[in-house]
Every structure is written in C-alpha cells, then in structure tokens.
XYZ file of C-alpha atoms in Angstrom:
665
model
C 33.062 -44.471 1.097
C 29.138 -44.798 1.382
C 27.552 -48.148 1.894
C 24.702 -49.364 -0.367
C 22.378 -48.744 2.537
C 23.443 -45.116 2.784
C 23.182 -44.780 -0.858
C 19.670 -46.299 -0.842
C 18.575 -44.083 2.091
C 19.757 -40.858 0.221
C 17.924 -41.838 -2.774
C 14.675 -42.365 -0.965
C 15.160 -39.012 0.712
C 15.607 -37.336 -2.535
C 12.424 -38.887 -3.927
C 10.667 -37.743 -0.757
C 11.945 -34.218 -1.167
C 10.793 -34.223 -4.873
C 7.198 -35.303 -3.639
C 7.318 -32.510 -0.976
C 7.562 -34.760 2.129
C 11.073 -34.021 3.224
C 10.457 -30.656 5.134
C 10.950 -32.162 8.581
C 14.255 -33.947 7.597
C 15.926 -31.102 5.689
C 18.731 -30.946 8.264
C 19.614 -34.659 7.698
C 19.552 -34.446 3.840
C 21.071 -31.094 3.372
C 24.594 -30.831 2.087
C 26.868 -28.095 1.011
C 26.336 -27.596 -2.701
C 29.288 -27.669 -4.878
C 30.211 -24.525 -6.891
C 30.422 -26.192 -10.192
C 29.221 -23.347 -12.358
C 29.687 -19.936 -11.047
C 27.567 -17.089 -12.487
C 27.184 -13.340 -11.869
C 27.852 -9.866 -12.827
C 30.539 -9.456 -15.621
C 33.600 -7.520 -14.217
C 34.243 -4.638 -16.437
C 37.355 -3.185 -14.844
C 39.656 -4.595 -12.148
C 39.997 -1.185 -10.605
C 41.692 -2.531 -7.447
C 44.929 -3.640 -9.259
C 45.755 -0.828 -11.663
C 43.163 -1.957 -14.130
C 45.285 -5.103 -14.974
C 44.165 -8.791 -14.951
C 44.143 -10.225 -11.549
C 43.391 -13.790 -10.268
C 43.310 -12.904 -6.492
C 40.796 -10.079 -6.243
C 37.306 -8.999 -7.547
C 36.526 -12.287 -9.260
C 33.263 -14.315 -8.835
C 35.134 -17.518 -8.061
C 36.769 -15.910 -4.903
C 33.241 -16.097 -3.333
C 33.297 -19.870 -3.480
C 37.013 -20.620 -2.908
C 36.686 -21.189 0.905
C 39.145 -18.358 1.554
C 37.743 -15.558 3.666
C 40.479 -13.121 2.589
C 39.396 -13.035 -1.027
C 36.158 -11.430 -2.332
C 34.154 -10.146 -5.142
C 33.883 -6.502 -5.548
C 32.105 -5.435 -8.775
C 32.926 -2.296 -11.106
C 29.308 -1.026 -11.003
C 28.093 0.306 -7.599
C 24.631 -1.216 -7.720
C 22.658 -4.105 -9.140
C 25.500 -6.401 -9.094
C 25.437 -10.100 -8.097
C 27.219 -13.519 -7.835
C 25.623 -16.949 -7.595
C 25.478 -20.573 -8.805
C 23.896 -22.684 -11.532
C 23.378 -25.941 -9.590
C 22.563 -27.783 -12.767
C 19.230 -28.931 -11.463
C 16.628 -27.837 -8.885
C 17.609 -27.988 -5.259
C 15.685 -27.159 -2.063
C 17.882 -24.638 -0.277
C 17.902 -25.250 3.418
C 20.690 -23.052 4.614
C 22.915 -20.179 3.472
C 26.275 -18.980 4.941
C 28.135 -15.793 4.123
C 31.036 -13.738 5.166
C 31.833 -10.023 4.468
C 34.829 -8.543 2.906
C 37.449 -7.885 5.836
C 40.273 -5.738 4.565
C 38.706 -2.343 5.375
C 36.389 -0.923 8.022
C 32.800 -1.130 7.119
C 33.000 -4.367 5.181
C 30.378 -6.093 7.368
C 28.002 -3.124 7.062
C 28.080 -3.401 3.265
C 26.297 -6.733 3.489
C 23.229 -5.283 5.248
C 20.119 -5.371 3.215
C 21.753 -7.817 0.567
C 19.250 -10.273 -0.742
C 19.651 -14.044 -1.583
C 17.364 -15.188 -4.425
C 16.292 -18.560 -5.890
C 15.062 -18.797 -9.486
C 14.132 -21.485 -12.253
C 15.124 -19.197 -15.091
C 18.820 -18.393 -15.718
C 17.982 -14.609 -16.014
C 16.388 -14.629 -12.590
C 13.286 -13.281 -14.053
C 11.202 -15.548 -11.806
C 13.355 -15.190 -8.650
C 11.961 -15.021 -5.171
C 13.953 -13.916 -1.989
C 15.351 -16.516 0.169
C 16.971 -14.337 2.774
C 17.800 -10.803 3.403
C 20.747 -9.805 5.597
C 19.291 -7.599 8.251
C 22.333 -7.177 10.724
C 26.152 -6.690 9.959
C 27.778 -10.111 10.124
C 30.866 -10.845 12.228
C 34.081 -10.283 10.251
C 36.521 -13.226 9.567
C 33.861 -15.768 10.008
C 30.878 -17.349 8.099
C 27.309 -16.447 9.395
C 24.828 -19.168 8.819
C 21.129 -18.757 8.221
C 18.465 -21.493 7.956
C 16.058 -21.152 4.952
C 12.315 -22.238 5.133
C 11.324 -22.706 1.547
C 9.553 -25.555 0.064
C 10.304 -24.796 -3.628
C 13.368 -26.013 -5.402
C 15.585 -23.758 -7.510
C 18.373 -24.370 -10.156
C 19.835 -20.952 -9.848
C 20.776 -19.089 -6.615
C 22.427 -15.852 -6.127
C 23.436 -12.973 -3.824
C 22.499 -9.331 -4.847
C 24.397 -6.578 -3.109
C 22.616 -3.637 -1.553
C 22.406 -0.405 -3.392
C 25.737 1.446 -3.912
C 28.200 -1.092 -2.264
C 29.808 -2.837 -5.328
C 28.641 -6.308 -3.974
C 31.753 -6.722 -1.890
C 31.256 -10.157 -0.452
C 34.016 -12.507 0.513
C 32.212 -15.904 0.805
C 29.027 -17.759 0.059
C 28.034 -21.316 0.948
C 24.582 -22.826 -0.191
C 23.201 -25.915 1.447
C 20.381 -28.124 0.361
C 19.406 -31.303 -1.602
C 18.034 -32.028 -5.040
C 14.155 -31.619 -5.538
C 11.637 -29.633 -7.342
C 9.567 -28.941 -4.235
C 6.265 -27.178 -4.372
C 4.736 -23.903 -3.361
C 3.732 -24.670 0.231
C 5.854 -22.105 1.949
C 8.214 -19.383 1.089
C 10.170 -17.024 3.286
C 9.015 -13.342 3.888
C 11.292 -10.439 4.813
C 9.118 -9.502 7.715
C 5.494 -10.316 8.789
C 4.353 -8.364 5.890
C 3.521 -9.658 2.437
C 6.520 -9.271 0.043
C 6.250 -8.189 -3.434
C 9.191 -9.198 -5.710
C 9.542 -7.796 -9.183
C 12.060 -8.546 -11.939
C 12.071 -6.405 -15.093
C 13.338 -7.683 -18.422
C 17.113 -7.279 -18.439
C 16.812 -5.697 -14.920
C 15.894 -2.472 -16.573
C 15.401 0.480 -14.165
C 11.922 2.031 -14.140
C 12.719 5.723 -15.055
C 9.352 6.862 -16.715
C 5.734 7.512 -15.648
C 4.616 7.000 -19.216
C 6.621 3.934 -20.589
C 5.908 0.462 -19.100
C 8.752 -2.020 -18.582
C 7.767 -5.646 -18.875
C 8.768 -8.066 -16.190
C 7.518 -10.734 -13.693
C 6.103 -10.380 -10.276
C 5.405 -12.568 -7.266
C 3.153 -11.654 -4.167
C 4.132 -13.733 -1.213
C 1.677 -13.513 1.739
C -0.340 -15.383 4.408
C 2.932 -15.910 6.436
C 4.618 -17.281 3.264
C 1.969 -20.052 2.718
C 0.458 -18.325 -0.415
C 2.129 -17.079 -3.617
C 0.598 -15.466 -6.662
C 3.029 -14.898 -9.757
C 2.145 -13.283 -13.115
C 3.753 -11.413 -15.912
C 3.379 -7.575 -15.589
C 4.181 -4.260 -17.040
C 5.372 -1.558 -14.515
C 5.977 1.952 -14.715
C 6.397 5.136 -12.435
C 3.457 7.210 -11.077
C 2.557 10.153 -8.936
C 3.375 13.751 -9.155
C 5.632 15.076 -6.342
C 6.219 11.609 -5.112
C 7.941 10.666 -8.251
C 10.685 12.950 -7.502
C 11.669 11.111 -4.302
C 14.655 8.744 -4.297
C 12.205 5.938 -3.212
C 9.896 5.718 -6.224
C 6.092 4.889 -6.521
C 4.953 2.450 -9.187
C 1.921 1.297 -11.145
C 1.597 -2.397 -12.028
C -0.503 -3.850 -14.814
C -0.645 -7.621 -14.344
C -1.235 -9.874 -17.365
C -4.438 -11.383 -15.697
C -7.277 -10.056 -13.739
C -7.029 -11.167 -10.118
C -8.435 -10.612 -6.582
C -5.023 -10.037 -5.167
C -4.812 -11.577 -1.703
C -8.619 -11.889 -1.632
C -9.243 -8.066 -2.296
C -12.657 -7.158 -3.611
C -11.696 -5.939 -7.127
C -10.736 -8.632 -9.674
C -8.379 -6.383 -11.810
C -5.057 -6.075 -13.544
C -4.068 -2.536 -12.163
C -2.476 -2.065 -8.916
C -0.404 0.680 -7.319
C 2.726 0.783 -4.832
C 2.675 4.002 -2.882
C 6.063 4.908 -1.617
C 5.149 7.016 1.456
C 8.648 8.679 1.451
C 7.758 11.689 3.252
C 5.361 10.057 5.566
C 7.673 8.442 8.155
C 4.879 6.614 9.962
C 4.163 4.803 6.520
C 0.606 4.785 7.466
C -1.141 8.104 6.944
C -2.985 6.915 3.776
C -4.034 3.682 5.675
C -5.442 5.778 8.599
C -7.407 7.972 6.233
C -8.802 4.992 4.448
C -9.860 3.699 7.807
C -11.695 7.013 8.342
C -13.335 6.701 4.936
C -14.713 3.236 5.891
C -15.823 4.410 9.215
C -17.830 7.226 7.449
C -19.458 4.906 5.064
C -18.133 6.123 1.930
C -19.335 4.061 -0.950
C -15.908 2.943 -1.952
C -12.558 3.078 -0.127
C -9.347 1.722 -1.743
C -7.817 -1.349 -0.411
C -4.504 -0.671 0.999
C -2.043 -2.697 3.009
C 1.642 -2.272 4.041
C 4.141 -4.630 2.031
C 7.716 -5.033 1.582
C 8.929 -4.509 -2.012
C 12.143 -5.961 -3.772
C 12.913 -4.911 -7.380
C 15.466 -6.698 -9.443
C 16.864 -8.259 -6.233
C 17.290 -4.999 -4.394
C 15.265 -4.228 -1.203
C 13.323 -0.998 -1.725
C 11.572 -0.640 1.504
C 7.976 -0.518 3.032
C 5.280 0.305 0.493
C 1.554 0.547 0.439
C -0.237 -1.916 -2.123
C -3.399 -0.268 -3.175
C -6.170 -0.504 -5.726
C -5.605 1.615 -8.968
C -8.365 4.157 -8.641
C -10.416 3.424 -11.697
C -13.910 2.513 -12.931
C -14.249 -1.276 -12.352
C -16.449 -3.766 -10.150
C -15.229 -3.387 -6.681
C -13.720 -0.044 -7.154
C -15.660 3.012 -8.617
C -18.732 1.358 -9.877
C -20.513 3.412 -12.534
C -21.956 2.076 -15.818
C -19.269 1.636 -18.501
C -19.699 3.196 -21.925
C -18.089 2.727 -25.378
C -17.547 4.930 -28.424
C -21.122 4.203 -29.581
C -22.702 5.619 -26.587
C -23.236 9.096 -28.089
C -26.973 9.730 -27.542
C -29.066 9.826 -24.428
C -29.673 7.789 -22.326
C -26.318 6.256 -22.486
C -24.410 9.359 -23.139
C -25.497 10.448 -19.601
C -23.018 7.985 -17.830
C -21.047 6.730 -16.174
C -18.289 9.286 -15.747
C -15.366 9.589 -13.288
C -13.674 12.978 -12.806
C -10.951 14.544 -10.652
C -10.882 18.120 -9.737
C -7.085 18.235 -10.372
C -4.486 20.983 -9.955
C -2.212 18.972 -12.232
C -5.002 18.596 -14.952
C -3.113 20.894 -17.196
C -0.455 18.143 -17.881
C -3.286 15.543 -18.693
C -4.566 14.508 -22.142
C -8.406 14.556 -21.324
C -9.231 17.549 -19.244
C -11.178 20.879 -19.274
C -11.430 24.136 -17.340
C -14.890 24.873 -15.879
C -16.680 27.753 -17.320
C -17.253 29.897 -14.248
C -14.392 29.346 -11.780
C -11.806 27.957 -14.278
C -11.318 24.947 -12.138
C -9.111 22.328 -13.885
C -10.929 18.973 -14.120
C -9.431 15.688 -15.474
C -11.631 13.120 -17.117
C -10.570 9.751 -15.661
C -13.373 7.773 -17.428
C -13.946 7.260 -20.082
C -10.300 6.753 -20.602
C -8.136 9.056 -22.841
C -7.965 6.631 -25.625
C -11.715 5.785 -25.521
C -13.500 8.963 -24.882
C -15.172 10.544 -27.911
C -16.226 14.071 -28.467
C -19.876 13.982 -27.547
C -18.989 12.306 -24.247
C -16.305 15.011 -23.586
C -18.790 17.704 -24.375
C -21.458 16.217 -22.313
C -19.514 15.841 -19.048
C -17.785 19.240 -19.287
C -21.277 20.731 -19.801
C -22.746 18.764 -16.882
C -19.955 19.758 -14.476
C -20.566 23.348 -15.572
C -24.176 23.023 -14.657
C -23.181 21.867 -11.203
C -20.823 24.729 -10.779
C -23.356 27.279 -12.067
C -25.937 25.733 -9.622
C -23.620 26.250 -6.710
C -23.313 29.979 -7.379
C -26.928 30.536 -8.575
C -29.182 32.936 -6.583
C -31.404 29.997 -5.813
C -28.393 27.665 -4.774
C -30.124 26.817 -1.357
C -33.125 25.434 -2.998
C -33.190 21.763 -2.140
C -34.800 20.795 -5.428
C -33.391 23.299 -8.039
C -30.340 24.457 -6.286
C -26.876 22.789 -5.955
C -28.411 19.608 -4.583
C -29.881 18.991 -8.023
C -26.171 18.161 -9.152
C -24.322 17.498 -5.905
C -24.683 14.637 -3.445
C -24.410 16.459 -0.082
C -24.119 13.331 1.878
C -21.083 12.018 0.120
C -19.505 15.603 -0.082
C -19.935 15.898 3.740
C -18.231 12.513 4.436
C -15.356 13.428 2.075
C -15.001 16.861 3.853
C -14.808 15.206 7.285
C -12.220 12.592 6.334
C -10.095 15.702 4.947
C -10.701 17.821 8.046
C -10.294 15.070 10.756
C -7.103 13.844 9.045
C -5.914 17.576 8.524
C -5.243 16.937 4.880
C -3.967 20.150 3.365
C -4.384 18.707 -0.076
C -8.030 17.682 0.178
C -9.078 20.080 -2.552
C -6.017 19.933 -4.604
C -7.482 16.600 -6.042
C -11.078 15.581 -5.544
C -12.499 12.520 -7.157
C -16.240 12.418 -8.028
C -18.522 10.218 -10.253
C -21.791 10.216 -11.968
C -24.012 7.350 -12.899
C -26.186 7.093 -16.013
C -29.627 8.819 -16.032
C -28.605 10.562 -12.676
C -27.760 14.249 -12.721
C -25.963 14.049 -9.235
C -22.223 13.972 -8.802
C -21.126 11.821 -5.789
C -17.854 12.469 -4.060
C -14.989 9.975 -3.566
C -12.906 7.903 -3.161
C -10.540 9.727 -0.976
C -6.853 9.601 -1.838
C -3.377 11.049 -1.123
C -2.833 11.668 2.500
C 0.984 11.963 2.822
C 0.788 15.556 4.065
C -2.056 14.816 6.499
C -2.014 14.188 10.246
C 0.428 16.922 10.972
C 2.963 16.461 8.102
C 2.934 19.889 6.320
C 5.235 22.645 7.383
C 2.954 25.243 5.704
C 0.044 24.502 8.093
C 1.804 23.137 11.138
C 0.457 23.088 13.784
C -3.104 22.558 12.376
C -4.854 22.470 15.734
C -3.611 25.828 16.579
C -5.686 27.363 13.727
C -9.386 28.353 14.327
C -10.195 27.837 10.632
C -10.948 24.639 8.711
C -7.949 23.270 6.996
C -9.511 23.748 3.632
C -9.517 27.466 4.165
C -5.756 27.649 4.108
C -4.682 24.553 2.581
C -3.950 23.648 -1.040
C -6.753 23.972 -3.623
C -7.231 23.400 -7.286
C -8.096 26.839 -8.776
C -11.697 27.873 -7.801
C -12.719 24.927 -5.832
C -12.212 26.568 -2.420
C -14.847 28.967 -3.680
C -17.303 25.963 -4.039
C -16.666 24.824 -0.404
C -17.168 28.341 0.893
C -20.476 28.708 -0.844
C -21.680 25.422 0.746
C -20.890 26.728 4.095
C -22.987 29.756 3.504
C -25.987 27.201 3.231
C -27.588 26.803 6.720
C -28.923 23.324 5.656
C -25.434 22.067 4.700
C -23.910 23.214 7.939
C -26.775 21.653 9.990
C -26.367 18.369 8.138
C -22.587 18.476 8.634
C -23.053 18.677 12.345
C -25.708 15.827 12.329
C -23.598 13.528 10.524
C -20.478 14.176 12.741
C -22.598 13.961 15.809
C -24.040 10.641 14.754
C -20.639 8.929 14.210
C -19.418 10.433 17.491
C -22.425 9.223 19.400
C -22.249 5.795 17.964
C -18.571 5.503 19.050
C -17.107 5.368 15.575
C -15.218 8.595 15.741
C -13.837 8.295 19.432
C -10.269 9.123 20.260
C -9.900 5.570 21.614
C -10.979 3.946 18.466
C -8.909 6.116 16.206
C -5.816 5.765 18.433
C -6.173 1.934 18.432
C -5.896 2.037 14.704
C -2.690 3.853 14.790
C -1.335 1.390 17.438
C -2.407 -1.652 15.393
C -0.692 -0.354 12.150
C 2.345 0.511 14.100
C 2.664 -2.897 15.565
C 2.013 -4.476 12.025
C 4.552 -2.253 10.290
C 7.197 -2.442 13.132
C 9.494 -5.006 11.756
C 9.323 -3.699 8.131
C 9.840 0.056 9.174
C 13.169 -0.773 10.777
C 14.291 -2.237 7.593
C 12.822 0.721 5.457
C 14.727 3.284 7.550
C 18.053 1.272 7.075
C 17.356 1.611 3.409
C 16.290 5.127 3.538
C 18.011 6.905 6.440
C 15.753 9.858 6.703
C 14.253 9.732 10.340
C 16.336 12.617 11.514
C 16.040 14.487 8.193
C 13.407 16.712 6.929
C 12.088 15.631 3.609
C 9.391 17.130 1.445
C 7.030 19.212 3.597
C 7.981 17.670 7.003
C 7.473 20.442 9.602
C 10.053 18.705 11.881
C 11.718 15.503 12.865
C 10.825 13.407 15.934
C 14.056 11.304 16.304
C 12.554 7.829 15.812
C 9.813 5.846 14.350
C 7.918 5.691 17.747
C 8.238 9.649 17.805
C 6.674 9.856 14.434
C 3.801 7.640 15.417
C 3.343 9.585 18.709
C 3.102 12.826 16.806
C 0.178 11.431 14.790
C -1.540 10.109 18.053
C -1.185 13.489 19.733
C -2.577 15.117 16.622
C -5.702 12.856 16.451
C -6.453 13.250 20.144
C -6.390 16.920 19.877
C -8.083 17.061 16.587
C -11.265 15.234 17.943
C -11.420 17.994 20.635
C -10.989 20.661 18.059
C -13.810 19.159 15.918
C -16.049 18.850 18.846
C -15.687 22.483 19.541
C -15.990 23.609 15.935
C -19.182 21.726 15.376
C -20.684 22.308 18.826
C -20.801 18.563 19.537
C -22.780 17.386 22.603
C -23.029 13.667 23.286
C -26.546 12.094 22.774
C -27.901 10.096 25.818
C -26.437 6.718 25.031
C -29.219 4.697 26.728
C -31.587 5.845 23.814
C -29.493 3.974 21.134
C -31.017 0.714 19.947
C -29.319 -2.525 18.940
C -29.584 -1.366 15.226
C -27.222 1.371 16.148
C -24.512 -0.931 17.372
C -21.380 -0.277 15.204
C -19.586 -3.237 13.627
C -16.550 -2.518 11.617
C -13.093 -3.932 10.665
C -9.877 -2.264 11.287
C -6.223 -3.547 10.934
C -6.228 -7.177 12.455
C -9.356 -6.905 14.397
C -13.138 -6.793 14.311
C -14.622 -3.919 16.526
C -18.154 -3.879 17.965
C -18.964 -0.535 19.555
C -21.876 1.172 21.275
C -22.927 -1.884 23.272
C -25.240 -0.565 26.118
C -26.675 -3.637 27.221
C -25.869 -7.459 27.128
C -25.991 -8.909 23.701
C -24.812 -12.217 21.943
C -22.517 -12.163 19.020
C -21.469 -14.774 16.535
C -18.589 -14.521 13.941
C -18.726 -16.836 10.910
C -16.723 -17.309 7.752
C -18.311 -17.033 4.297
C -19.405 -20.723 4.313
C -21.338 -20.054 7.598
C -18.966 -21.848 9.786
C -19.212 -20.309 13.287
C -15.789 -19.144 14.437
C -16.825 -17.484 17.642
C -19.998 -17.127 19.776
C -20.101 -15.298 22.976
C -21.895 -12.741 25.094
C -20.663 -9.286 25.675
C -21.752 -6.357 27.820
C -19.433 -3.578 26.515
C -17.370 -2.435 23.555
C -15.014 -5.146 22.281
C -12.152 -5.461 19.794
C -11.625 -9.021 18.623
C -8.218 -10.001 17.002
C -8.844 -11.578 13.447
C -6.609 -12.484 10.607
C -7.106 -11.278 7.015
C -10.308 -12.194 5.431
C -14.116 -11.769 5.170
C -16.252 -12.440 8.177
C -20.109 -12.370 8.843
C -20.855 -10.820 12.319
C -24.271 -11.076 13.936
C -25.364 -9.194 17.054
C -28.548 -10.187 18.867
C -30.461 -9.746 21.958
C -33.148 -11.776 23.986
C -35.847 -9.733 22.413
C -35.236 -11.159 19.006
C -33.573 -8.012 17.533
C -30.675 -8.686 15.506
C -28.007 -6.895 13.253
C -25.768 -8.644 10.727
C -22.796 -7.129 8.688
C -19.893 -8.405 6.648
C -16.479 -7.202 7.442
C -13.318 -7.468 5.375
C -9.980 -7.349 7.044
C -7.203 -6.491 4.609
C-alpha cells in the first residue's frame, strides 16, 4: 500500500507533467498503462479456426493478455491495427512489443510497423511515436524508449503493409498529462510527414481529392505544423508505380519549414525509379548554381500515410504562379483588353497536353502546349486566344528568314539567357526528358518568354536505358532524348545561330571559371545528400525492395545504395569532361578575377565560398544581423550550416565587399 507521502509525490509529478516540466524524470513516473479499453480493427473472419468463433486466437485482447503465445492476426492484409483508449491523455515514455512466434518469419512481419498517438478516437490527428526498424527477438518483449512531450489518449500499433498485423503483445508505459509540442520523435534524421485521410481512405485518383489531416515534424523533432488538407495523386508515368506521388492542398497558406513561398499547394515526389532518391535535388542545385530566376524548394522527407510507412519522398513546391514561385502578374476574368491581357502567363510545352483541359497546338510545328496559368477554371476566351497567338509569334520568329536578327528575330520573343541556363541544366544532368516538358512564363507588357523552372529529373544522371551510357554519345542529349512534338526543331534552329552558340560557351565558361561548375563542387553535393538521406534510404528499400530490380527505365542495377550513388558520381565526373570538350572550354587566368566574382552559394547543409584567390574576411549572420561566424580565409571553403536563411559578407583590406543571402533547405 502506498503511503500518503508517496501518493502526494505522485500527484506533484502528475501536475509537473501537465505543465511540461517532467521530461527529465519520466523514468521515475512512468508506469505500465492498464489495458482498460482495447480498440482496433474489427475482425471479419476467424480464418485460422475454420471460420468459427475463438477466444484464443486472432482477438485484439490477446495483444494485452501478457501471454506471448497468443496474438492478433487480422483478416485484412493491410491497414489493420490494435491499441488502447487510455481514458485520458498520457505522456508515453516506453513501448514494449513481441512478435507472433508460431511460424518462421513472425519477427520479420513487425519490421516497419508504426506506433501512433492521437487525441481523436479515429486517429485523424495521430503522429508516429515509434517505427520498428529491426526484427525483434522471438519469445520476448523488446522495449523502446519514447521521447515525446505531447500527451495522447489513444495509442495504437499499425501493422506494415500485407502482413495481417500479426503481433503477440504490446505494453505502453507513461504517466497522465496533456504535455506540449516541445519535441516529437522522427523516424530518421529527416523531417516526417504524417497524413491521415478521413476513414483512412486510400488515395486512388489524380483528379479527386480526399480530405484529411497532416502534420509536418521537423527541426530534429522540435517543430511541428499541423493542418487539415485535401490530397490526391499526381504525376504521369510516376502515378503507375507502387509507391505513389501525391499533391497536397493545405487548409491554410504557410511557409512550410521556413520555405520562401507562403502557399497551400505542395507536392510529394515518390522518386521510385530513382534509387539514389536525389536526382531532382541535384538538378535543383544545378538550377540555383546557374542563377535561374526560380528553383523549386525540395527536401527529402519520410512519409507515413494512415499509419503505414510509405518511404523516402521529396517535399517540393507545387509549380504554380505565386509569390516565391513563378512570379508573374495575376489576372482575372475582367482582364480581356490590353495592357492587362498581355500577362502574366505560365505555359508548359507538354507531350501530355492532349489530356489536359486548357491547351493548344502551335500553328507551325504542332507542338502541344498546356496553359498552366490562368488556371483551367479561370481562363477566358480572350486570354486563351492571346497566349496561343503569342506563342505562335515566338515559333514563327524562330523559323523566320531573319531569325538571327537580335532585334526582330527570335530574341524579340525568347529570352536567350534563361533558355541557355535551362539547356545547361538539362545537358549537364543528362536529362533525356528536358524537352518532353518545358516550362516558360511571360510578364505583362513584355513580349519575351522566359524559361523555367526546371522539373522532372528521375531519368537524368544516367538512369535511362534508352540513352545509356550518355557520355559515350557525341551528340547533345536533346538530339536523341524525348521531346514534345516539334520542339526539338526549335532547339536545332537556335544552334544554327552563331550568336546563340557563342553565348552558350560564354555562360558555361563563366560558371566553370568561377568554380561553380567544378567536379569537386558537384560531387560534394552528391555526398552531402547521400549522407543526409542515408538513414531514410535504408528504410525506404526495406519498404520497396527494388535495389536489385530494374524498374521503369533503369539501364542496370548497382547492387546497393552506395553503388547507385557512385554511378551518379562517375557520370558527373565524366560529364564535366564531356561538356568541356563539347564547348571547347579553356580556363580563364584565375588571378584576373576580382572579389565581386567570388561565388557564394548554399547547398545541402553547407554554405560554400569559392573562387577565393587572395586572403579575404567573411562574416555569416542571421536575418537579425547577429554575427554567427567571422574569420579570414585564403582558399575555397565549405562551412557546415543548419537549415535557414543566412547573410554572408566577403570583404578585403581595400574596402571591396560582396554580400549575398543564402537559404539552406
């Protein structure tokens, strides 16, 4: 029997836990929580006992009976679960579990199973507490400590895909308390996105949204953002993969994780056929290096959907007209006369345009073009006619007799600078789909189309059996890669203009000379992403066992994640040599480069300062102006940095200085 002092002390600790002060004494206050109300998936059929009632197998209560010989095995193969209604909110400090033991492989069936905590009985607001990442020992309980400051009334175990739950025993430990949002578990070092749809509906359509609730857990678990959402499928070929891509529409506009755009629409890219899980991210890095006006934000994340682990994904901007994304003037239905009728517009040369609502074929080359903005349900006939006719003017200018004229030729309608940068991203990355889909946009009262953003690089970096090995070809990738009808003719025509070719060589040489497009710099980006993704990729390829399987357009397999990454690194190293030869690159004398040409840029987890040819001083500050680092450097440097916005200043003893902002995502 407990003494009055013990009862009093326990009461004080409960109050402390409610106030959020008991994190350091969880182990002293934590107790095994009683299984008063057992909840879980309804058992449709007791198939293990000739479909007759049974009290010894396949019942939810067996999971909490203290007997490792009994178990819960559901009738449905996936999406099944078992848990507890604790009656009030509890801080969960530990979970113990045991596998079914009466057949071989019982322990393996728990791998990737997810424990969740929720405040709502339907688990619509659930967040992961723990994922089982190793097969537990049979005939014993495996204990795992939980580091979560929030209290939950409902807790459960969700079995992995296709295993019928099959768990023998679960014990939850903790103490009463509402807790707070100070810290949450992450599955790996990556942010985790956990989504629950209404009634756990599967997402089976690219057109029909399913309502639900989402939480983004990031910053090593110290930050969380939750919101209602609608979610649907997305993509073209990628939608046919077992691992599905998604589009999310949040209830509120938000700068997710501090990203530049404050918007509702975000995408989850599946990267199923890209076994490095980073090809898009590498291409986005190239786009930023080449100073394209807008590059989509993209970061690797872990995704859990309705309690089921789905793997490593890439969280990205939705490509759309919006501040911080494609920034052109917005229009409304009343903008049907000049000057407002002239813009802004956002288009996509799109081989899939024929299946879209708002699209046209160009007059000369019959190139399919989708109108991305104004949106399908907003565009009116005068706007449609204007942008179709204006695209045709650009195409006509490209193939006109005076197309080389710098004033009245194709440059009257086409921004050569952005086209060349877009071209270089495609060719350096070896993207065979560069001209299968090409985004471009046009501002109001401006006749010129600008190109970008870049998008869709799952087949790039030597991942397309149709073009492998790319560096053995003497032609540009665009010449034998995929192209929307007629657009390869446009690129060929530009290459017949000596000024275009000359400017292409100048731009490439400039970025090579300034150290932005060096092998060392590009390979370092690969290594940084590989280190960042390493924990997550191991779990991803447990969920999707394809490392030794050719999927989609893979030219071959490399036996391991490391082998896949090394393939990309070898490609990049050889590709820079190939590009140097193709464009007759010769380095400029580096001693002639001034401080203004020092290159400062962000890459994964680092701030890079390149092209330092003499001693300079640098400072790194946050947005408040607080100095985080001040030092002298004499050579190129890569400085580790966490996610966020930084102000970097480089200055010398002569009073010359250069200041830039860098965003690390």
